[in-house]
Short mmCIF file of C-alpha atoms in Angstrom, two decimals:
data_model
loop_
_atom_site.label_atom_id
_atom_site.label_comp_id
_atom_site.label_asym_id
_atom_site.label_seq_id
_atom_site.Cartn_x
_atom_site.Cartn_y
_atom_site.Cartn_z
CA UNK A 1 127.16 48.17 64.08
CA UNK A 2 128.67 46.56 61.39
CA UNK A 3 125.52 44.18 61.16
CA UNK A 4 123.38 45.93 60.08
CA UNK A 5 125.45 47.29 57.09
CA UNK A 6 125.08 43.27 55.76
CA UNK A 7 121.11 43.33 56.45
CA UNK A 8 120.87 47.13 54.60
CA UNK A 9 122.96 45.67 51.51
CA UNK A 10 121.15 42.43 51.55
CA UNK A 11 118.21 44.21 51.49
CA UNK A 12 119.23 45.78 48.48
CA UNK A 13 120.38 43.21 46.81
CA UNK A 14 117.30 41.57 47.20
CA UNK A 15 115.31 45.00 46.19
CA UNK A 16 117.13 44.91 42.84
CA UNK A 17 116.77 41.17 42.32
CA UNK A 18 112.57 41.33 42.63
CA UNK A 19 112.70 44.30 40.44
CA UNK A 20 114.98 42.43 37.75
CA UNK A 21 112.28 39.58 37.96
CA UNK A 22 109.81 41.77 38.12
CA UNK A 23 111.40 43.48 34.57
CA UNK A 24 111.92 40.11 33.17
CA UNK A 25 108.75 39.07 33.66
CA UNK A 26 106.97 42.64 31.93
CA UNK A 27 109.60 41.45 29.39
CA UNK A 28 108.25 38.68 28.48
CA UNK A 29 104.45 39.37 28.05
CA UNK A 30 105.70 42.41 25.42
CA UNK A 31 107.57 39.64 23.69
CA UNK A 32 104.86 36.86 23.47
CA UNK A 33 102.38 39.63 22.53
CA UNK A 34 104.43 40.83 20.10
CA UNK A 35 104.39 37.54 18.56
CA UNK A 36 101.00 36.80 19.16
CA UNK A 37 100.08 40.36 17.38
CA UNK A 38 101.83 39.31 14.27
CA UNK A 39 100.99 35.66 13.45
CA UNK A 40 98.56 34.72 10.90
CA UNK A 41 97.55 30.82 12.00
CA UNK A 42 95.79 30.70 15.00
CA UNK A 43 92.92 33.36 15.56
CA UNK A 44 92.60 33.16 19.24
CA UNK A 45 96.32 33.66 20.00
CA UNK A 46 95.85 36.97 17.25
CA UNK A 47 92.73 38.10 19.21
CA UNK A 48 93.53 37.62 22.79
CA UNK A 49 97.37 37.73 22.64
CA UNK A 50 98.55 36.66 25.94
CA UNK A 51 95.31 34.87 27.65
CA UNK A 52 95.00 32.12 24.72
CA UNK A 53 98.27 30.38 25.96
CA UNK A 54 95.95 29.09 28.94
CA UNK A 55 93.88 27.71 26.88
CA UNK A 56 95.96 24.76 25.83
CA UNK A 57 96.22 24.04 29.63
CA UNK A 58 92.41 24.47 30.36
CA UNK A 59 91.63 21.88 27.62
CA UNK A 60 94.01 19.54 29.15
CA UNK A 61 92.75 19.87 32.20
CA UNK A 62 88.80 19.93 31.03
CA UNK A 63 88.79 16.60 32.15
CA UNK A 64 89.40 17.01 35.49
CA UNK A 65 87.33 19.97 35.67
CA UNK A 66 84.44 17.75 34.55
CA UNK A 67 85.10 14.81 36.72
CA UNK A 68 85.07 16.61 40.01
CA UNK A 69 83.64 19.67 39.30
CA UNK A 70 80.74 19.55 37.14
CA UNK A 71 79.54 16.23 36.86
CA UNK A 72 76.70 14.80 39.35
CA UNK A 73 77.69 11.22 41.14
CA UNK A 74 75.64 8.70 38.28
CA UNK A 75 76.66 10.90 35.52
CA UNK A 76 79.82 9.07 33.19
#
Protein backbone atom coordinates (compact mmCIF):
# COMPACT_ATOMS: atom_id res chain seq x y z
CA UNK A 1 0.00 0.00 0.00
CA UNK A 2 2.45 2.32 -0.89
CA UNK A 3 -0.43 4.91 -1.70
CA UNK A 4 -1.46 5.68 0.97
CA UNK A 5 2.00 6.50 2.52
CA UNK A 6 1.84 9.70 -0.27
CA UNK A 7 -1.88 10.68 0.95
CA UNK A 8 -0.65 10.27 4.98
CA UNK A 9 2.52 12.59 4.16
CA UNK A 10 0.53 14.90 2.03
CA UNK A 11 -1.71 15.16 4.63
CA UNK A 12 0.90 16.30 6.74
CA UNK A 13 2.40 18.45 4.78
CA UNK A 14 -0.63 20.17 4.34
CA UNK A 15 -1.36 19.97 8.36
CA UNK A 16 1.88 21.90 8.90
CA UNK A 17 1.35 24.34 6.04
CA UNK A 18 -2.36 25.63 7.57
CA UNK A 19 -0.74 25.77 10.89
CA UNK A 20 2.32 27.91 9.50
CA UNK A 21 -0.45 30.24 7.96
CA UNK A 22 -2.35 29.95 10.65
CA UNK A 23 1.04 31.21 12.89
CA UNK A 24 1.76 33.80 10.37
CA UNK A 25 -1.32 35.17 10.43
CA UNK A 26 -1.49 35.37 14.77
CA UNK A 27 1.89 36.94 13.78
CA UNK A 28 0.84 39.56 12.25
CA UNK A 29 -2.08 41.00 14.37
CA UNK A 30 0.72 41.01 17.51
CA UNK A 31 2.83 43.03 15.13
CA UNK A 32 0.27 45.65 13.82
CA UNK A 33 -0.99 45.92 17.43
CA UNK A 34 2.15 46.40 18.65
CA UNK A 35 2.47 49.27 16.44
CA UNK A 36 -0.81 50.49 16.80
CA UNK A 37 -0.22 50.41 20.84
CA UNK A 38 2.72 52.67 20.50
CA UNK A 39 1.94 55.47 18.00
CA UNK A 40 1.05 58.86 19.05
CA UNK A 41 -0.88 60.37 15.67
CA UNK A 42 -3.92 58.79 15.06
CA UNK A 43 -6.30 58.12 18.14
CA UNK A 44 -8.47 55.50 16.69
CA UNK A 45 -5.64 53.23 15.48
CA UNK A 46 -4.20 53.85 19.52
CA UNK A 47 -7.70 52.97 20.86
CA UNK A 48 -8.91 50.15 18.80
CA UNK A 49 -5.56 48.73 17.57
CA UNK A 50 -6.38 46.27 14.98
CA UNK A 51 -10.23 47.10 13.97
CA UNK A 52 -9.37 50.87 12.85
CA UNK A 53 -7.45 49.54 9.73
CA UNK A 54 -11.10 48.79 8.33
CA UNK A 55 -12.00 51.87 8.67
CA UNK A 56 -10.08 53.38 5.81
CA UNK A 57 -11.90 50.72 3.66
CA UNK A 58 -15.45 51.39 5.13
CA UNK A 59 -15.06 55.13 4.24
CA UNK A 60 -14.12 54.22 0.81
CA UNK A 61 -16.70 52.18 0.38
CA UNK A 62 -19.46 54.57 2.30
CA UNK A 63 -20.47 55.40 -0.96
CA UNK A 64 -21.60 52.38 -2.10
CA UNK A 65 -23.07 51.54 1.09
CA UNK A 66 -25.24 54.64 0.67
CA UNK A 67 -26.17 54.19 -2.90
CA UNK A 68 -27.64 50.76 -2.60
CA UNK A 69 -28.09 50.31 0.79
CA UNK A 70 -29.47 53.15 2.55
CA UNK A 71 -30.78 55.51 0.26
CA UNK A 72 -34.66 55.40 -0.89
CA UNK A 73 -35.20 55.46 -4.97
CA UNK A 74 -35.81 59.73 -5.29
CA UNK A 75 -33.25 60.35 -2.74
CA UNK A 76 -29.62 61.86 -4.55
Amino acid sequence: MPDSNYMIAALEIMAFAFIFVIGLIALVIVVVFTLDITQRKHAIRRNYPVVAHFRYAFETLGKFFRQYFFAMDREE
